[in-house]
Amino acid sequence: KGLISDRLAYDVALFDLRLRHVPVANEVVASVLDFDDAGSVRRRGGEVAFTLVLTPEVDVRLGYTYADYEYSEYRFESGGTGSFVSYSENHEPNIPRHHLAAELRWAHHSGVFATLAARHFSDIEVNDANSFESDGVTLSDFRIGYDWRGESLSLQPFVGVRNWSRAEYDQTLRPNAAANRFYEPAPLAELYVGVDLRFQ
């Protein structure tokens, strides 16, 4: 991480993980899970993020993540029949390969702030066989609030609208669900309120 200029900061990370004997859950029937040993998994990718200060009150943040999560060696016997199924070189479910995020933030010296954000996810595999997937989506979010700071704590009430562009997507995925019940659709739009309380 570092500074390109006094207004532009960057953060870059690369990773390459190799795991052995990763447990993988499979839903045999509703709410009944069976676990397989995936043998070995390789998770590699990278992250890059930039923060650009446009004015003392306005900044822009951009981030991109590439995640290539793949079963290196995953074979198991199918139903005690003596035949084996191989998912080697398939992608792990529930992980988007590409994730792009952008945020525009305004923070006034009075404490009032607002953020406009967008996130894009690529298609997501939902089972180990990679035979089903959840479509990629671009999500929107707008939030406005007030940042109050005291000597020992800070209080930040806010209100926001998530997915105000009304994109259709799956909010929750259930990898390897029984009867192909992988998808739980999201609301077309959500209004939310909250308070962020921090002790210093």
Short mmCIF file of C-alpha atoms in Angstrom, two decimals:
data_model
loop_
_atom_site.label_atom_id
_atom_site.label_comp_id
_atom_site.label_asym_id
_atom_site.label_seq_id
_atom_site.Cartn_x
_atom_site.Cartn_y
_atom_site.Cartn_z
CA LYS A 1 0.00 0.00 0.00
CA GLY A 2 1.13 3.59 -0.47
CA LEU A 3 0.53 7.00 -2.00
CA ILE A 4 0.75 7.85 -5.69
CA SER A 5 0.19 11.50 -4.83
CA ASP A 6 -1.08 13.46 -1.84
CA ARG A 7 -4.64 12.80 -3.09
CA LEU A 8 -4.40 9.24 -4.44
CA ALA A 9 -3.74 6.15 -2.28
CA TYR A 10 -3.54 2.52 -3.39
CA ASP A 11 -3.66 -0.89 -1.73
CA VAL A 12 -2.71 -4.11 -3.54
CA ALA A 13 -2.78 -7.68 -2.21
CA LEU A 14 -2.05 -11.03 -3.86
CA PHE A 15 -2.79 -14.44 -2.36
CA ASP A 16 -2.24 -18.10 -3.21
CA LEU A 17 -3.53 -20.60 -0.65
CA ARG A 18 -3.44 -24.41 -0.86
CA LEU A 19 -5.63 -26.30 1.57
CA ARG A 20 -5.98 -30.01 2.24
CA HIS A 21 -8.94 -32.05 3.52
CA VAL A 22 -11.50 -29.25 3.12
CA PRO A 23 -14.94 -30.36 4.37
CA VAL A 24 -17.74 -29.78 1.86
CA ALA A 25 -21.37 -29.82 2.97
CA ASN A 26 -24.04 -31.47 0.82
CA GLU A 27 -27.72 -31.32 1.70
CA VAL A 28 -29.07 -34.85 1.22
CA VAL A 29 -32.66 -33.88 2.10
CA ALA A 30 -34.01 -30.66 3.56
CA SER A 31 -31.92 -29.58 6.59
CA VAL A 32 -29.92 -32.84 6.62
CA LEU A 33 -26.25 -32.37 5.75
CA ASP A 34 -23.63 -34.86 4.68
CA PHE A 35 -19.94 -33.91 4.51
CA ASP A 36 -17.37 -34.94 1.92
CA ASP A 37 -13.60 -34.45 1.95
CA ALA A 38 -12.61 -32.23 -0.98
CA GLY A 39 -9.02 -33.48 -0.81
CA SER A 40 -7.19 -30.32 -1.82
CA VAL A 41 -8.28 -26.82 -2.80
CA ARG A 42 -6.35 -23.95 -4.33
CA ARG A 43 -7.52 -20.40 -3.67
CA ARG A 44 -5.66 -17.67 -5.50
CA GLY A 45 -6.36 -14.16 -6.63
CA GLY A 46 -5.74 -10.54 -5.91
CA GLU A 47 -7.27 -7.33 -4.66
CA VAL A 48 -6.60 -3.73 -5.67
CA ALA A 49 -8.16 -0.60 -4.21
CA PHE A 50 -7.79 3.13 -4.84
CA THR A 51 -8.93 6.14 -2.83
CA LEU A 52 -9.01 9.52 -4.56
CA VAL A 53 -9.59 12.69 -2.53
CA LEU A 54 -11.38 15.15 -4.82
CA THR A 55 -11.97 17.88 -2.21
CA PRO A 56 -11.67 18.00 1.59
CA GLU A 57 -15.31 16.85 1.71
CA VAL A 58 -15.53 14.44 -1.23
CA ASP A 59 -13.61 11.25 -2.00
CA VAL A 60 -13.99 8.32 -4.39
CA ARG A 61 -13.12 4.71 -3.63
CA LEU A 62 -12.68 1.95 -6.20
CA GLY A 63 -11.93 -1.71 -5.54
CA TYR A 64 -11.61 -4.91 -7.54
CA THR A 65 -11.20 -8.50 -6.36
CA TYR A 66 -10.33 -11.52 -8.49
CA ALA A 67 -10.88 -14.87 -6.76
CA ASP A 68 -10.03 -18.15 -8.50
CA TYR A 69 -11.12 -20.85 -6.02
CA GLU A 70 -10.72 -24.30 -7.52
CA TYR A 71 -10.85 -27.92 -6.36
CA SER A 72 -7.42 -29.36 -7.11
CA GLU A 73 -8.30 -32.93 -6.16
CA TYR A 74 -11.89 -33.88 -5.31
CA ARG A 75 -13.06 -37.46 -5.93
CA PHE A 76 -15.63 -39.47 -4.03
CA GLU A 77 -17.61 -42.66 -4.34
CA SER A 78 -21.15 -42.15 -5.59
CA GLY A 79 -23.76 -43.71 -3.29
CA GLY A 80 -21.71 -46.81 -2.45
CA THR A 81 -21.95 -48.04 -6.04
CA GLY A 82 -18.21 -48.42 -6.52
CA SER A 83 -18.14 -45.70 -9.18
CA PHE A 84 -16.36 -42.42 -8.50
CA VAL A 85 -17.30 -38.84 -9.32
CA SER A 86 -14.60 -36.24 -9.87
CA TYR A 87 -15.01 -32.50 -9.33
CA SER A 88 -11.30 -31.78 -9.77
CA GLU A 89 -10.66 -28.44 -11.52
CA ASN A 90 -14.23 -27.30 -10.76
CA HIS A 91 -14.75 -23.98 -9.01
CA GLU A 92 -15.83 -23.79 -5.39
CA PRO A 93 -19.46 -22.65 -5.14
CA ASN A 94 -20.70 -19.41 -3.55
CA ILE A 95 -17.62 -17.36 -4.57
CA PRO A 96 -17.86 -14.77 -7.39
CA ARG A 97 -14.75 -14.74 -9.52
CA HIS A 98 -14.98 -10.98 -10.12
CA HIS A 99 -16.15 -8.31 -7.67
CA LEU A 100 -16.00 -4.60 -8.49
CA ALA A 101 -17.01 -1.87 -6.03
CA ALA A 102 -17.23 1.91 -6.31
CA GLU A 103 -18.22 4.51 -3.72
CA LEU A 104 -18.62 8.28 -3.78
CA ARG A 105 -18.64 9.80 -0.28
CA TRP A 106 -19.44 13.33 0.85
CA ALA A 107 -18.80 14.35 4.46
CA HIS A 108 -19.61 17.91 5.56
CA HIS A 109 -17.76 19.51 8.46
CA SER A 110 -21.10 19.79 10.28
CA GLY A 111 -21.25 15.99 10.53
CA VAL A 112 -23.79 15.32 7.77
CA PHE A 113 -22.59 12.71 5.27
CA ALA A 114 -23.90 10.81 2.24
CA THR A 115 -22.58 7.88 0.20
CA LEU A 116 -23.53 6.59 -3.23
CA ALA A 117 -22.21 3.10 -3.93
CA ALA A 118 -22.38 0.38 -6.56
CA ARG A 119 -21.12 -3.21 -6.52
CA HIS A 120 -20.90 -5.74 -9.32
CA PHE A 121 -20.63 -9.51 -8.86
CA SER A 122 -19.95 -11.95 -11.68
CA ASP A 123 -21.84 -15.24 -12.03
CA ILE A 124 -21.56 -17.53 -9.00
CA GLU A 125 -21.45 -21.34 -9.10
CA VAL A 126 -23.92 -22.85 -6.62
CA ASN A 127 -22.95 -26.53 -6.59
CA ASP A 128 -19.75 -28.55 -6.73
CA ALA A 129 -20.64 -30.00 -10.14
CA ASN A 130 -20.78 -26.41 -11.51
CA SER A 131 -24.00 -27.34 -13.31
CA PHE A 132 -26.02 -24.45 -11.84
CA GLU A 133 -25.11 -20.83 -11.23
CA SER A 134 -26.51 -17.55 -9.95
CA ASP A 135 -26.41 -14.72 -12.47
CA GLY A 136 -24.12 -11.77 -11.87
CA VAL A 137 -25.64 -8.47 -10.79
CA THR A 138 -24.87 -4.81 -10.22
CA LEU A 139 -26.28 -3.47 -6.94
CA SER A 140 -26.82 0.12 -5.88
CA ASP A 141 -26.89 1.72 -2.44
CA PHE A 142 -27.52 5.25 -1.14
CA ARG A 143 -27.04 6.28 2.49
CA ILE A 144 -27.31 9.56 4.36
CA GLY A 145 -26.61 10.18 8.03
CA TYR A 146 -25.01 12.29 10.70
CA ASP A 147 -21.65 11.73 12.41
CA TRP A 148 -21.56 12.95 16.01
CA ARG A 149 -18.34 12.59 17.99
CA GLY A 150 -17.89 13.02 21.72
CA GLU A 151 -14.86 12.60 23.96
CA SER A 152 -15.36 8.89 24.61
CA LEU A 153 -17.81 7.73 21.93
CA SER A 154 -19.15 8.47 18.47
CA LEU A 155 -22.74 8.13 17.30
CA GLN A 156 -23.72 7.77 13.64
CA PRO A 157 -27.43 7.41 12.82
CA PHE A 158 -28.21 6.77 9.15
CA VAL A 159 -30.95 5.87 6.68
CA GLY A 160 -30.48 4.29 3.28
CA VAL A 161 -31.99 2.62 0.23
CA ARG A 162 -30.41 -0.61 -1.01
CA ASN A 163 -30.93 -1.80 -4.58
CA TRP A 164 -32.89 1.30 -5.57
CA SER A 165 -32.20 0.38 -9.22
CA ARG A 166 -34.44 -2.69 -8.59
CA ALA A 167 -32.06 -5.32 -9.95
CA GLU A 168 -33.21 -8.94 -9.68
CA TYR A 169 -30.69 -11.13 -7.89
CA ASP A 170 -30.26 -13.91 -5.31
CA GLN A 171 -29.63 -12.45 -1.87
CA THR A 172 -28.79 -15.81 -0.28
CA LEU A 173 -27.32 -18.90 -1.91
CA ARG A 174 -27.42 -22.41 -0.46
CA PRO A 175 -24.53 -24.35 -2.03
CA ASN A 176 -25.25 -28.01 -2.81
CA ALA A 177 -28.84 -27.72 -1.58
CA ALA A 178 -31.18 -30.68 -1.94
CA ALA A 179 -33.62 -30.72 -4.89
CA ASN A 180 -31.71 -27.81 -6.48
CA ARG A 181 -33.12 -25.32 -3.95
CA PHE A 182 -30.04 -23.11 -4.24
CA TYR A 183 -31.65 -19.70 -4.57
CA GLU A 184 -33.35 -17.28 -2.19
CA PRO A 185 -34.37 -14.16 -4.15
CA ALA A 186 -33.75 -10.68 -2.75
CA PRO A 187 -36.30 -7.85 -2.42
CA LEU A 188 -36.37 -5.49 -5.39
CA ALA A 189 -35.56 -2.59 -3.03
CA GLU A 190 -34.91 -2.17 0.70
CA LEU A 191 -35.20 0.83 2.99
CA TYR A 192 -33.05 0.53 6.11
CA VAL A 193 -32.17 2.60 9.16
CA GLY A 194 -29.48 2.08 11.76
CA VAL A 195 -27.10 3.55 14.28
CA ASP A 196 -23.35 2.98 14.47
CA LEU A 197 -22.11 3.36 18.06
CA ARG A 198 -18.38 3.30 18.81
CA PHE A 199 -16.46 3.72 22.06
CA GLN A 200 -13.08 5.38 21.82
#
